[in-house]
N, C-alpha and C. Protein backbone atom coordinates (compact mmCIF):
# COMPACT_ATOMS: atom_id res chain seq x y z
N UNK A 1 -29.12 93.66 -53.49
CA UNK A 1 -28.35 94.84 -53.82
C UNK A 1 -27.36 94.49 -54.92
N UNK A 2 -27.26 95.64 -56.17
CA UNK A 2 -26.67 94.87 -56.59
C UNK A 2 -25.32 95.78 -56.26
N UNK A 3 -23.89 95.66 -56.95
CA UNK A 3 -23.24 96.45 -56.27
C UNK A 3 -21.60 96.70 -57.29
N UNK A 4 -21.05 97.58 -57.59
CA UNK A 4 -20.08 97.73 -58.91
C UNK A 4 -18.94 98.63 -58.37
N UNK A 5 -17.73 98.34 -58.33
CA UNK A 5 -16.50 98.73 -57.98
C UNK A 5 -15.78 99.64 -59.73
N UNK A 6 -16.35 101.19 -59.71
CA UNK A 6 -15.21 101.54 -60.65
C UNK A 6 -13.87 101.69 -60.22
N UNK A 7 -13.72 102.08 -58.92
CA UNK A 7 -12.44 102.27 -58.73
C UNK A 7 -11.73 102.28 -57.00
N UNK A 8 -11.08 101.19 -56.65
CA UNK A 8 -10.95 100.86 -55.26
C UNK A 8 -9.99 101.51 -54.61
N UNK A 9 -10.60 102.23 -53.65
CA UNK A 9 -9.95 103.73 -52.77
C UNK A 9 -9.28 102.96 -51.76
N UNK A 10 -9.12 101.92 -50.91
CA UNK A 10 -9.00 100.72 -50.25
C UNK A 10 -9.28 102.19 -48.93
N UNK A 11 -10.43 102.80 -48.51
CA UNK A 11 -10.95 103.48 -47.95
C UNK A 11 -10.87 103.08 -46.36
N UNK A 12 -11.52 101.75 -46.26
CA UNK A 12 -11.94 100.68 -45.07
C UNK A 12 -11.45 100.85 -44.29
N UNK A 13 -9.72 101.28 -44.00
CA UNK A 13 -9.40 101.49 -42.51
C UNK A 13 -9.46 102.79 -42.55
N UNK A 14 -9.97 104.13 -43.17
CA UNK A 14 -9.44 105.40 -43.23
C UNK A 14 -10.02 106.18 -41.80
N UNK A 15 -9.79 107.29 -41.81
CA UNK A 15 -10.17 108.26 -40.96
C UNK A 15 -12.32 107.82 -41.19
N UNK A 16 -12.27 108.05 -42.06
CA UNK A 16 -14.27 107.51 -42.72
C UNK A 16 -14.71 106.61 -41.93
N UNK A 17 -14.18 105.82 -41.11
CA UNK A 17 -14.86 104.09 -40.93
C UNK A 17 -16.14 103.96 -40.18
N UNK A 18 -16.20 105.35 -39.25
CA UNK A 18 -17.25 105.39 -38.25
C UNK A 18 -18.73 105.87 -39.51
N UNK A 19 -18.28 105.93 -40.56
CA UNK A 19 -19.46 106.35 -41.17
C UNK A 19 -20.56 105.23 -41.78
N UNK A 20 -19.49 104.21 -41.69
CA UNK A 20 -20.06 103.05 -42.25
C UNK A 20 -20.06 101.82 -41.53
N UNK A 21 -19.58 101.46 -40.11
CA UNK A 21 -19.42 100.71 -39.40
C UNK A 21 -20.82 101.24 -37.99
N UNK A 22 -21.44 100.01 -37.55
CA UNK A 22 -22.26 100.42 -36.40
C UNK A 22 -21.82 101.12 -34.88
N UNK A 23 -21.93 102.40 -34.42
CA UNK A 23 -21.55 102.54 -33.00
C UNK A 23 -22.78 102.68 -32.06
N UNK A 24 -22.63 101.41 -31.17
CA UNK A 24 -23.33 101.71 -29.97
C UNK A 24 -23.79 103.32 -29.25
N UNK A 25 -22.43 103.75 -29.43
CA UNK A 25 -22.28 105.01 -28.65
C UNK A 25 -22.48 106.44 -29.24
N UNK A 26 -22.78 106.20 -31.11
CA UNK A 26 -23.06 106.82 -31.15
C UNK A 26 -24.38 107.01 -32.74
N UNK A 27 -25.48 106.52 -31.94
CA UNK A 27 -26.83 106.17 -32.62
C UNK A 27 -27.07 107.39 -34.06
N UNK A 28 -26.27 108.50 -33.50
CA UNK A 28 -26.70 109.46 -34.83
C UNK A 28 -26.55 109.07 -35.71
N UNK A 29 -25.51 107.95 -36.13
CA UNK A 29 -25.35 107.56 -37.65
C UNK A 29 -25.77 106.92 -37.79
N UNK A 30 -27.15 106.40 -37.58
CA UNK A 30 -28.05 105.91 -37.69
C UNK A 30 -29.53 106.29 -38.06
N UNK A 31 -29.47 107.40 -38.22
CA UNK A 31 -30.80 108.15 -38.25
C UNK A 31 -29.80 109.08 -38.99
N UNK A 32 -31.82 109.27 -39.97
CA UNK A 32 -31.32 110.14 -41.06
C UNK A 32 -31.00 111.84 -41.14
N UNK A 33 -30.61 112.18 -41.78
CA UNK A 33 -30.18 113.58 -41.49
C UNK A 33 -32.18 114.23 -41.73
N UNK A 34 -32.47 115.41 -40.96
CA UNK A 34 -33.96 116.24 -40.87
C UNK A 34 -33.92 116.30 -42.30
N UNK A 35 -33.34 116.75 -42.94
CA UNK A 35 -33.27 117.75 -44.35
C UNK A 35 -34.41 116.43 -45.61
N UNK A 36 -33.89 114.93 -44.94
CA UNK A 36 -34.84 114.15 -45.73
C UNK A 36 -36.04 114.02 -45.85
N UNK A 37 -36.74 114.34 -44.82
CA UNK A 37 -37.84 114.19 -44.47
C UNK A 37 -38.87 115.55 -44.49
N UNK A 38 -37.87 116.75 -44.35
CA UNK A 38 -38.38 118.10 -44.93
C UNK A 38 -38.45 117.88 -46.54
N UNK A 39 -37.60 117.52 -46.90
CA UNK A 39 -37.84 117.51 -48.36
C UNK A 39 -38.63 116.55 -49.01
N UNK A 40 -39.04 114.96 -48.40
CA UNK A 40 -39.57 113.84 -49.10
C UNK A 40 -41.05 114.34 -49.79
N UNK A 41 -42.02 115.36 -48.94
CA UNK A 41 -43.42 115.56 -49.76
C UNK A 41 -43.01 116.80 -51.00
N UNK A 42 -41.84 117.49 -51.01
CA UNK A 42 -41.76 118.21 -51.90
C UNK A 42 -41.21 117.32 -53.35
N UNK A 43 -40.73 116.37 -53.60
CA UNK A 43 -40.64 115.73 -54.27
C UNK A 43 -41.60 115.63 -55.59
N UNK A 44 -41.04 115.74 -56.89
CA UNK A 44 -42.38 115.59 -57.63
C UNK A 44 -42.71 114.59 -58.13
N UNK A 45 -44.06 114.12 -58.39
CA UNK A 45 -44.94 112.47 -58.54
C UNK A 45 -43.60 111.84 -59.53
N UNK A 46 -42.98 112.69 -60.52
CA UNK A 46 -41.91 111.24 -61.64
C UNK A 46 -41.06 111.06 -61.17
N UNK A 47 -40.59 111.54 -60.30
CA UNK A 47 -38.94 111.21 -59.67
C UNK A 47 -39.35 109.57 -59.30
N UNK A 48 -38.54 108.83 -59.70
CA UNK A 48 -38.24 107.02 -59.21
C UNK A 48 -37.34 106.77 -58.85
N UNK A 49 -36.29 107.72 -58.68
CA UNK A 49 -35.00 107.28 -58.41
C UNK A 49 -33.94 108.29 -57.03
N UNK A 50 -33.71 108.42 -56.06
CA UNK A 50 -33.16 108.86 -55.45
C UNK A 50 -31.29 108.48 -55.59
N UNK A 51 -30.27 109.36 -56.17
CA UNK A 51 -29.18 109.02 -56.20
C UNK A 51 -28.66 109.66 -55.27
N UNK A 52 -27.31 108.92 -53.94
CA UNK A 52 -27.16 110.02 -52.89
C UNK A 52 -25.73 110.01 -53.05
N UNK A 53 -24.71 110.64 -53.33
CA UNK A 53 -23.20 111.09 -53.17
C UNK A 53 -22.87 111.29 -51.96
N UNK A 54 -22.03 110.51 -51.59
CA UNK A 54 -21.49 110.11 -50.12
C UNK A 54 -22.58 109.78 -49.19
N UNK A 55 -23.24 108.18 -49.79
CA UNK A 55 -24.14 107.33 -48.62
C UNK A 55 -24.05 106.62 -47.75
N UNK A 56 -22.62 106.23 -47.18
CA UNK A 56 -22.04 105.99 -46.22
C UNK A 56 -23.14 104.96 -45.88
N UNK A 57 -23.66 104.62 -44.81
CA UNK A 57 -24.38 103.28 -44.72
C UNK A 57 -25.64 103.68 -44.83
N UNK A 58 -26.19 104.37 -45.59
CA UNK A 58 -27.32 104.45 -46.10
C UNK A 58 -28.39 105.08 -45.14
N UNK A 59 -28.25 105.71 -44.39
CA UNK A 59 -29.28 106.29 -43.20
C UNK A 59 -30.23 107.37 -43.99
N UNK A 60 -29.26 107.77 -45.03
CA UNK A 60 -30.14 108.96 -45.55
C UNK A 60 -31.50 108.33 -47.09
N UNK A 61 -30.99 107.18 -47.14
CA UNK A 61 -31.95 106.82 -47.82
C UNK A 61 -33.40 105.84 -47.35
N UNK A 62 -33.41 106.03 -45.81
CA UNK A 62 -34.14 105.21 -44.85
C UNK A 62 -35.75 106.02 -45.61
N UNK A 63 -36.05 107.32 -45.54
CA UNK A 63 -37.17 107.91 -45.64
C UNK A 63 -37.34 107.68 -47.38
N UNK A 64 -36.49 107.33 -47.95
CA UNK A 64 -37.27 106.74 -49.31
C UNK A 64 -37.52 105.60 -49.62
N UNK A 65 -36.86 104.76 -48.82
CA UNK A 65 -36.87 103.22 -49.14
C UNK A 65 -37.89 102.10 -49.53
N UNK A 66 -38.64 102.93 -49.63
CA UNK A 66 -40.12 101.99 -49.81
C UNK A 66 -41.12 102.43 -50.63
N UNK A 67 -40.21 103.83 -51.72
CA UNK A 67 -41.07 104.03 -52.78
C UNK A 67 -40.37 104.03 -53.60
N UNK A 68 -38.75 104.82 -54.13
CA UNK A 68 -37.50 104.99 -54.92
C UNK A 68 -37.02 103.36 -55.06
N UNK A 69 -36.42 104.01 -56.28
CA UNK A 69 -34.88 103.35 -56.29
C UNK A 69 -33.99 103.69 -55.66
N UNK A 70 -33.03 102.95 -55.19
CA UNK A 70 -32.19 103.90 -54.89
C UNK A 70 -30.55 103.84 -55.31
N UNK A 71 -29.71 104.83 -55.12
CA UNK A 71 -28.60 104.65 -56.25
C UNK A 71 -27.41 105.05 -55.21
N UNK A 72 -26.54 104.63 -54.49
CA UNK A 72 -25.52 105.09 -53.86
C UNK A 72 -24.08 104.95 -54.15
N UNK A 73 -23.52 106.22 -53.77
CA UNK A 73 -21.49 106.19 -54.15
C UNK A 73 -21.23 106.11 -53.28
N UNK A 74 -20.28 105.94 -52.72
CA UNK A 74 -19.24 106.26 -51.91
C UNK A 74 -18.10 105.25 -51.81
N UNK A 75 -17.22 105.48 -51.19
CA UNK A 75 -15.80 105.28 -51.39
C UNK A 75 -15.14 103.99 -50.84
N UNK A 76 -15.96 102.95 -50.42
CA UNK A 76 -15.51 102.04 -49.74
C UNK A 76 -16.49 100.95 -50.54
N UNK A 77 -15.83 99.49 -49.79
CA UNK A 77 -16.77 98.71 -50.99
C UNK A 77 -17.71 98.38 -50.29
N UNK A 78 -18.97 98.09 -51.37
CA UNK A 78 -20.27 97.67 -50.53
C UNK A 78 -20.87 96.62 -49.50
N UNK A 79 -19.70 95.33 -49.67
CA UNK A 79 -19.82 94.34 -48.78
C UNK A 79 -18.93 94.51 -47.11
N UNK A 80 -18.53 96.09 -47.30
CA UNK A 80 -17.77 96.16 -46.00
C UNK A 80 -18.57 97.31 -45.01
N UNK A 81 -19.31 98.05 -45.88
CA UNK A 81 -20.50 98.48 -44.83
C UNK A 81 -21.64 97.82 -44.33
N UNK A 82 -22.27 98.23 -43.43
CA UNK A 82 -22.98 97.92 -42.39
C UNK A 82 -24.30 98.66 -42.85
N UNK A 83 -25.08 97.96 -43.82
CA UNK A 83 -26.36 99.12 -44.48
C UNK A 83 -27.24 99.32 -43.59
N UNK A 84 -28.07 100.19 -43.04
CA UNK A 84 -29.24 100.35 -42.13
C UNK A 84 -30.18 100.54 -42.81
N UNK A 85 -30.15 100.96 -44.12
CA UNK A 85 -31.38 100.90 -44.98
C UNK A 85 -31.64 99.54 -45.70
N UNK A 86 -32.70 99.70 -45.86
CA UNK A 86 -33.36 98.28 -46.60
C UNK A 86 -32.31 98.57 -48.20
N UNK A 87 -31.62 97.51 -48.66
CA UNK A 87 -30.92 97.15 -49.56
C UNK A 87 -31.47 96.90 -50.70
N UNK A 88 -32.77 96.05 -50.93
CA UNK A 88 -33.40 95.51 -51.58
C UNK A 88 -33.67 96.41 -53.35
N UNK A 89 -33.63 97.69 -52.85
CA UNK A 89 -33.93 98.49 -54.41
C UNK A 89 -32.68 99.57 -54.03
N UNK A 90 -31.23 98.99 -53.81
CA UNK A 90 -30.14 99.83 -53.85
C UNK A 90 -29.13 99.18 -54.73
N UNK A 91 -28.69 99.96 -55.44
CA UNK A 91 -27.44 99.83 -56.30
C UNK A 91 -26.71 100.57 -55.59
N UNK A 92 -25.23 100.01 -55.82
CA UNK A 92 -24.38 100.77 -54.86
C UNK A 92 -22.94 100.71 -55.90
N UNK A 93 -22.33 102.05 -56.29
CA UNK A 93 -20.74 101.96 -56.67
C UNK A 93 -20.09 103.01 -56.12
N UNK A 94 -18.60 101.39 -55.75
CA UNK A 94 -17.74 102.33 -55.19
C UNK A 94 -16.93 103.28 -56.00
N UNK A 95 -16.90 104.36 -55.91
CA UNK A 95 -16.50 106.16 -56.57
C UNK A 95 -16.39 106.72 -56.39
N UNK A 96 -16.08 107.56 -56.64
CA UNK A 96 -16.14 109.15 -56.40
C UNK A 96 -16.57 110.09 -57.15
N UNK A 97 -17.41 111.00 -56.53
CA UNK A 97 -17.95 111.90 -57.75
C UNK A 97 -17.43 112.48 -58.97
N UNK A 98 -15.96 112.41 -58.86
CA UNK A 98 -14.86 112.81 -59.95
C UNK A 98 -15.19 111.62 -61.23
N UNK A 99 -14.57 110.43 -60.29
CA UNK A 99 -14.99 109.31 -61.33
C UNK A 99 -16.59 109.09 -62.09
N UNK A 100 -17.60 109.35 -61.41
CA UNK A 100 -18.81 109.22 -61.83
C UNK A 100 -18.95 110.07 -63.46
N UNK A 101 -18.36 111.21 -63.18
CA UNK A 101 -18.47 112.03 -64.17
C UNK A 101 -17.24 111.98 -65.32
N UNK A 102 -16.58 110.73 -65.41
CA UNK A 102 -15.69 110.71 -66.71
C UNK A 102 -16.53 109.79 -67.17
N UNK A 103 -16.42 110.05 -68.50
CA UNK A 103 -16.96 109.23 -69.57
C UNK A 103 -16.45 107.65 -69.49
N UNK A 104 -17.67 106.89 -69.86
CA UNK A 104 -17.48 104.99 -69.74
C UNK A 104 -17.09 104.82 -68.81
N UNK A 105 -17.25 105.62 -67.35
CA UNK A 105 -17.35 104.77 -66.24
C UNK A 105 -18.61 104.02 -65.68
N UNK A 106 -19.44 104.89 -66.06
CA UNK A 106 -20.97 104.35 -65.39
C UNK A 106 -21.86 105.25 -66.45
N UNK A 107 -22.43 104.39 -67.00
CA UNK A 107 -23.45 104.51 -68.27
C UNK A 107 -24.55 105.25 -67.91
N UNK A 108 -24.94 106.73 -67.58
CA UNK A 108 -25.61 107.42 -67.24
C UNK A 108 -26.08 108.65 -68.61
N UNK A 109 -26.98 108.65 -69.39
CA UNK A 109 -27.76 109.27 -70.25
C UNK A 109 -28.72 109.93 -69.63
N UNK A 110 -29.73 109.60 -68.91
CA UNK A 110 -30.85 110.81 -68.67
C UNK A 110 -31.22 110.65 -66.99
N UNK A 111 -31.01 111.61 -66.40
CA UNK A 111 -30.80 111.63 -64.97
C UNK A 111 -32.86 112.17 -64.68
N UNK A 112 -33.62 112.77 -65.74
CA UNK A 112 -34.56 113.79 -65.40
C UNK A 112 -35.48 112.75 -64.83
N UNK A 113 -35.67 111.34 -64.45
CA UNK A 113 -36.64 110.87 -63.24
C UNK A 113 -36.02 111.08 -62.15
N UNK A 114 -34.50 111.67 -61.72
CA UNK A 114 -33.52 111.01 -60.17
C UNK A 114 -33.70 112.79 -59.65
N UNK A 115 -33.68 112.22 -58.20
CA UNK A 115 -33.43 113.35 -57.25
C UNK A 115 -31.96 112.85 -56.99
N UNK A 116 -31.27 114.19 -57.01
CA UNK A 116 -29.60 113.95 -56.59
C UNK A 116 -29.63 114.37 -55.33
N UNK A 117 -28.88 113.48 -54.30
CA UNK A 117 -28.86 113.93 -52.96
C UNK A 117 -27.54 114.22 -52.45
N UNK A 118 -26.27 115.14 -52.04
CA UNK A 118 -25.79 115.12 -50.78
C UNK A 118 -25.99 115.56 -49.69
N UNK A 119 -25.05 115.22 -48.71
CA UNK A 119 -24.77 115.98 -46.87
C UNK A 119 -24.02 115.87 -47.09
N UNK A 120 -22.89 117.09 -47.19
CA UNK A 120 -21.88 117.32 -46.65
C UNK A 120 -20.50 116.18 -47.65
N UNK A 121 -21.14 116.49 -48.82
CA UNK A 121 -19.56 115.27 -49.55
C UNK A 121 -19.50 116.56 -50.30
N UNK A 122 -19.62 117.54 -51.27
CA UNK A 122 -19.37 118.42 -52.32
C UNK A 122 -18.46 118.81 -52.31
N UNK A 123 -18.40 119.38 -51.02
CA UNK A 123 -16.92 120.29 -50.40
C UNK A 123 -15.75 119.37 -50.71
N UNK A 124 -15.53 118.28 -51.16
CA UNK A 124 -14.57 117.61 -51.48
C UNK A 124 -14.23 117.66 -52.92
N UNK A 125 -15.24 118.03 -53.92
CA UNK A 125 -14.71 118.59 -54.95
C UNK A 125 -14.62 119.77 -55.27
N UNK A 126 -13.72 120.83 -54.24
CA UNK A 126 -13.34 122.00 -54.19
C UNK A 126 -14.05 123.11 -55.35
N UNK A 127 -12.68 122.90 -56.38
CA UNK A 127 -13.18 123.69 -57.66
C UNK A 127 -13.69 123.28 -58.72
N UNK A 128 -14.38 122.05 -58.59
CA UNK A 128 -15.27 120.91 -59.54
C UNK A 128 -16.70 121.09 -58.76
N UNK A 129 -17.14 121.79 -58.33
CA UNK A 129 -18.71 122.07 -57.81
C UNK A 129 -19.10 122.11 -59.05
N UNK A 130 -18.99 123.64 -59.44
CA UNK A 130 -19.27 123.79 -60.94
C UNK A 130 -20.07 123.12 -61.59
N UNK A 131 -18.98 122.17 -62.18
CA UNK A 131 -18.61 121.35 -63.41
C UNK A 131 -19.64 120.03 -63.02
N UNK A 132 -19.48 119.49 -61.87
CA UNK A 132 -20.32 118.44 -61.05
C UNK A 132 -21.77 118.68 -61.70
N UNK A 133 -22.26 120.16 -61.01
CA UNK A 133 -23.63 120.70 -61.37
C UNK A 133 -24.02 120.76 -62.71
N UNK A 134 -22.92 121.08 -63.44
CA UNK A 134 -23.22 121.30 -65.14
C UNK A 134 -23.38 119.44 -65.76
N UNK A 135 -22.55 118.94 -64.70
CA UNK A 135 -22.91 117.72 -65.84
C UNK A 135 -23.99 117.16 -65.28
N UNK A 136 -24.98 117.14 -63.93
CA UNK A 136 -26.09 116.90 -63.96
C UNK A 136 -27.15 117.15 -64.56
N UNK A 137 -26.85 118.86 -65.07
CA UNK A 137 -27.63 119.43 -65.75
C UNK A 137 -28.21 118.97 -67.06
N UNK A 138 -26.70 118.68 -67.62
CA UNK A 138 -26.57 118.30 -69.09
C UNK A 138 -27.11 116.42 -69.08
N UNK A 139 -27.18 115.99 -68.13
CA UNK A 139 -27.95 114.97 -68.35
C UNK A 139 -29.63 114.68 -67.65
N UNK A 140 -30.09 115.82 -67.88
CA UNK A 140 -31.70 116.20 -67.79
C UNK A 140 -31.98 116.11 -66.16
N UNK A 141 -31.34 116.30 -65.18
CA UNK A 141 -31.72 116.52 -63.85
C UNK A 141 -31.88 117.86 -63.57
N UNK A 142 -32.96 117.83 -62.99
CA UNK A 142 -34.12 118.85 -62.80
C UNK A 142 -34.44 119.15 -61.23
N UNK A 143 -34.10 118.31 -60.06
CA UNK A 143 -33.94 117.69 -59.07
C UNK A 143 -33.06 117.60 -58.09
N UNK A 144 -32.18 118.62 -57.40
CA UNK A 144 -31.03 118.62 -56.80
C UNK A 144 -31.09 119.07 -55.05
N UNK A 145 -30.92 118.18 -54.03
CA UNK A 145 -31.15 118.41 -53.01
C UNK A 145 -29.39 118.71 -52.40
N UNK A 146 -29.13 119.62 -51.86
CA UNK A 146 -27.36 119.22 -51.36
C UNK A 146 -27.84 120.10 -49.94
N UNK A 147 -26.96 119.35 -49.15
CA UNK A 147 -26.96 119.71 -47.58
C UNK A 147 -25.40 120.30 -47.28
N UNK A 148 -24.97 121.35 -47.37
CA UNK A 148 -23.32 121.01 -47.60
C UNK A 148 -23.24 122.40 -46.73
N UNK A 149 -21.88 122.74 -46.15
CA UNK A 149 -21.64 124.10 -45.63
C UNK A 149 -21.45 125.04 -46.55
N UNK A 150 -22.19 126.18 -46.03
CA UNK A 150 -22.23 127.90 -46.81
C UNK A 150 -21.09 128.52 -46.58
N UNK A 151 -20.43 128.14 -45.45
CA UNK A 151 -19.01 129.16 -44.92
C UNK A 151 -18.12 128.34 -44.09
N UNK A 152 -17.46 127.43 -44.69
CA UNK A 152 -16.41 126.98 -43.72
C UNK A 152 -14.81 126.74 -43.75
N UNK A 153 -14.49 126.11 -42.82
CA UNK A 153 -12.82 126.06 -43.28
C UNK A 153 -13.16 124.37 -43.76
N UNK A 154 -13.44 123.75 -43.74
CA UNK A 154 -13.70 122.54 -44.64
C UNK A 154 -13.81 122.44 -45.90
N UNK A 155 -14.24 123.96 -45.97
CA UNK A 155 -14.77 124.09 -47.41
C UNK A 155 -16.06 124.30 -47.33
N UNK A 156 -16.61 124.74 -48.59
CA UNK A 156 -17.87 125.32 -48.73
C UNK A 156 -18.48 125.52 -50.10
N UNK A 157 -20.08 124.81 -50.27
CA UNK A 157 -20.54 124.97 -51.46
C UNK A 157 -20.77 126.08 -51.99
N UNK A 158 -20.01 125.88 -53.58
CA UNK A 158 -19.97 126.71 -54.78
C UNK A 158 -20.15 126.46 -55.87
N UNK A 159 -21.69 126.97 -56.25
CA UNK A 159 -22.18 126.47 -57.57
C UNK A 159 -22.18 127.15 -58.62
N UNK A 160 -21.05 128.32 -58.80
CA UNK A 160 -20.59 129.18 -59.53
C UNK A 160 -21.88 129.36 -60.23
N UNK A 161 -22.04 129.47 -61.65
CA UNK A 161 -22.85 129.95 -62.36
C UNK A 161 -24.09 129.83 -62.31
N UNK A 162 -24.02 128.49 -61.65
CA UNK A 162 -25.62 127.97 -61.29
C UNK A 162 -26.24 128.47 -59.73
N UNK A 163 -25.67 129.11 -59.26
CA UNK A 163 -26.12 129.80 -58.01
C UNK A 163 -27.47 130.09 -57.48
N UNK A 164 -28.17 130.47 -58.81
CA UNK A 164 -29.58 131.01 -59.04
C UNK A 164 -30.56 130.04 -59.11
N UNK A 165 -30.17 128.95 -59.34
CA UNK A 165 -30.67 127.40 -59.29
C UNK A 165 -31.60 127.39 -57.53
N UNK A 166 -30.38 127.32 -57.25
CA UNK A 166 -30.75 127.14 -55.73
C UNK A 166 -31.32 128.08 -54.53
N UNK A 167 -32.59 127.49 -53.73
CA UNK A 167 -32.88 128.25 -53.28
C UNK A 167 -32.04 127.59 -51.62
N UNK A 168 -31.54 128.36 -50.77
CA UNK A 168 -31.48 128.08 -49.18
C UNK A 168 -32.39 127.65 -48.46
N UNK A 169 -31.77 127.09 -47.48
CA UNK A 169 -32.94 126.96 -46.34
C UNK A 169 -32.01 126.06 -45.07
N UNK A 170 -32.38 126.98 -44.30
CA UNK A 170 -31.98 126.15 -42.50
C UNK A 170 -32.58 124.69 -42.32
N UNK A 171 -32.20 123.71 -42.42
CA UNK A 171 -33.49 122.59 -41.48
C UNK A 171 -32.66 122.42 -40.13
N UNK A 172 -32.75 121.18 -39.91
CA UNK A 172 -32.54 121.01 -38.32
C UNK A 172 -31.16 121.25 -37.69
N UNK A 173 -29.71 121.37 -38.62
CA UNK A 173 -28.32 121.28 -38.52
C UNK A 173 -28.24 122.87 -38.76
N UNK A 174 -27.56 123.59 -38.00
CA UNK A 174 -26.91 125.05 -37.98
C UNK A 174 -25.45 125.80 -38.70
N UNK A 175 -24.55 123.65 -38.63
CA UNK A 175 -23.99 124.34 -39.29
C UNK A 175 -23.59 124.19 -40.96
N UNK A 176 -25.09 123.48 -41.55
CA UNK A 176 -25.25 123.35 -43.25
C UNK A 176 -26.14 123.88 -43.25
N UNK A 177 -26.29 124.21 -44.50
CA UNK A 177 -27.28 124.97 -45.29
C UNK A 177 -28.31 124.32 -46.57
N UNK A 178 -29.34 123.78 -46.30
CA UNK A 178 -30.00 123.52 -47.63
C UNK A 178 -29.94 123.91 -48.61
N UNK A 179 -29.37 123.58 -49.57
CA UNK A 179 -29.44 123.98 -51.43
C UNK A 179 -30.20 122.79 -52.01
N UNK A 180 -31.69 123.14 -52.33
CA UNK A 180 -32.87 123.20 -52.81
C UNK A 180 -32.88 123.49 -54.43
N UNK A 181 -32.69 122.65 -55.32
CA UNK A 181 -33.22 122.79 -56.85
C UNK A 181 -34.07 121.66 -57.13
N UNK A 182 -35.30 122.13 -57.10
CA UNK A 182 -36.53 121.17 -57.07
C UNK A 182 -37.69 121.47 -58.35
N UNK A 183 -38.13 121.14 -58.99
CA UNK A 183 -38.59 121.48 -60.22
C UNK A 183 -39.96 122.06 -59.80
N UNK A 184 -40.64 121.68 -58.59
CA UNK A 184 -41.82 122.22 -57.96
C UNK A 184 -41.87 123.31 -56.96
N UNK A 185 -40.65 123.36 -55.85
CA UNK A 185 -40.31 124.22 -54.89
C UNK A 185 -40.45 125.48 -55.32
């Protein structure tokens, strides 16, 4: 794995820890969210790269791990989680989606082989959904899977202009909503 610190949140003791640390007691974070595995045959043959925004110890990249690349953020550093996915074709930086998207942090030109993945991290860039979506756009991603809430007090995904992008869909969780931009779907 290889693994790149733009910017250190010192995250590790936060309210987050159960996301990235192993619990006996509670195996769900361990297994991947349904929405991966509904979506893995819709995938189209060029995608090589799976990038996931808020991968916490990697559960959600278990159902690609053995054909993708794979590309993970999140907010803590990589030698202090507990990966459950095979490591071997993961890059990992610690970031935040804010940071990802300023210029000369992370050398990203053409996104159109990567499927972009979240669950449930978007809602953290409130009134930067948008802008998030536009700059995927603008770097040729074609490919956008997000699992995030439709109506909540947490917050809730808003893809302002790009709305039409996305199609819905229920999978196994009641209270997110699939947003589906798939170049084949």
């Amino acid at each position: 794995m290889k693994q790149f610190e733009i910017k250190n949140y010192n995250a590790e003791n936060s309210w987050f820890k159960h996301y990235y640390k192993h619990n006996p007691r509670n195996p769900v974070g361990n297994v991947p969210e349904h929405i991966t595995y509904e979506i893995k045959p819709l995938i189209p043959d060029y995608i090589t790269t799976i990038i996931n925004f808020g991968c916490a110890n990697g559960r959600d990249f278990i159902p690609f791990q053995d054909k993708y690349n794979l590309v993970g953020f999140d907010l803590v550093k990589g030698d202090y989680i507990e990966w459950v996915c095979d490591t071997t074709n993961l890059i990992y930086y610690q970031c935040s989606m804010e940071d990802f998207m300023e210029p000369h942090n992370i050398d990203v030109e053409d996104l159109s082989t990567s499927l972009v993945y979240t669950n449930v991290s978007l809602f953290y860039l409130e009134d930067k959904q948008e802008e998030f979506i536009t700059y995927l756009l603008n770097k040729k991603c074609q490919n956008m899977v997000f699992q995030e809430y439709k109506n909540s007090f947490h917050g809730h995904f808003q893809p302002g202009k790009h709305k039409d992008l996305f199609k819905e869909r229920q999978f196994n969780r009641k209270d997110v909503t699939g947003f589906i931009y798939l170049d084949k779907f």
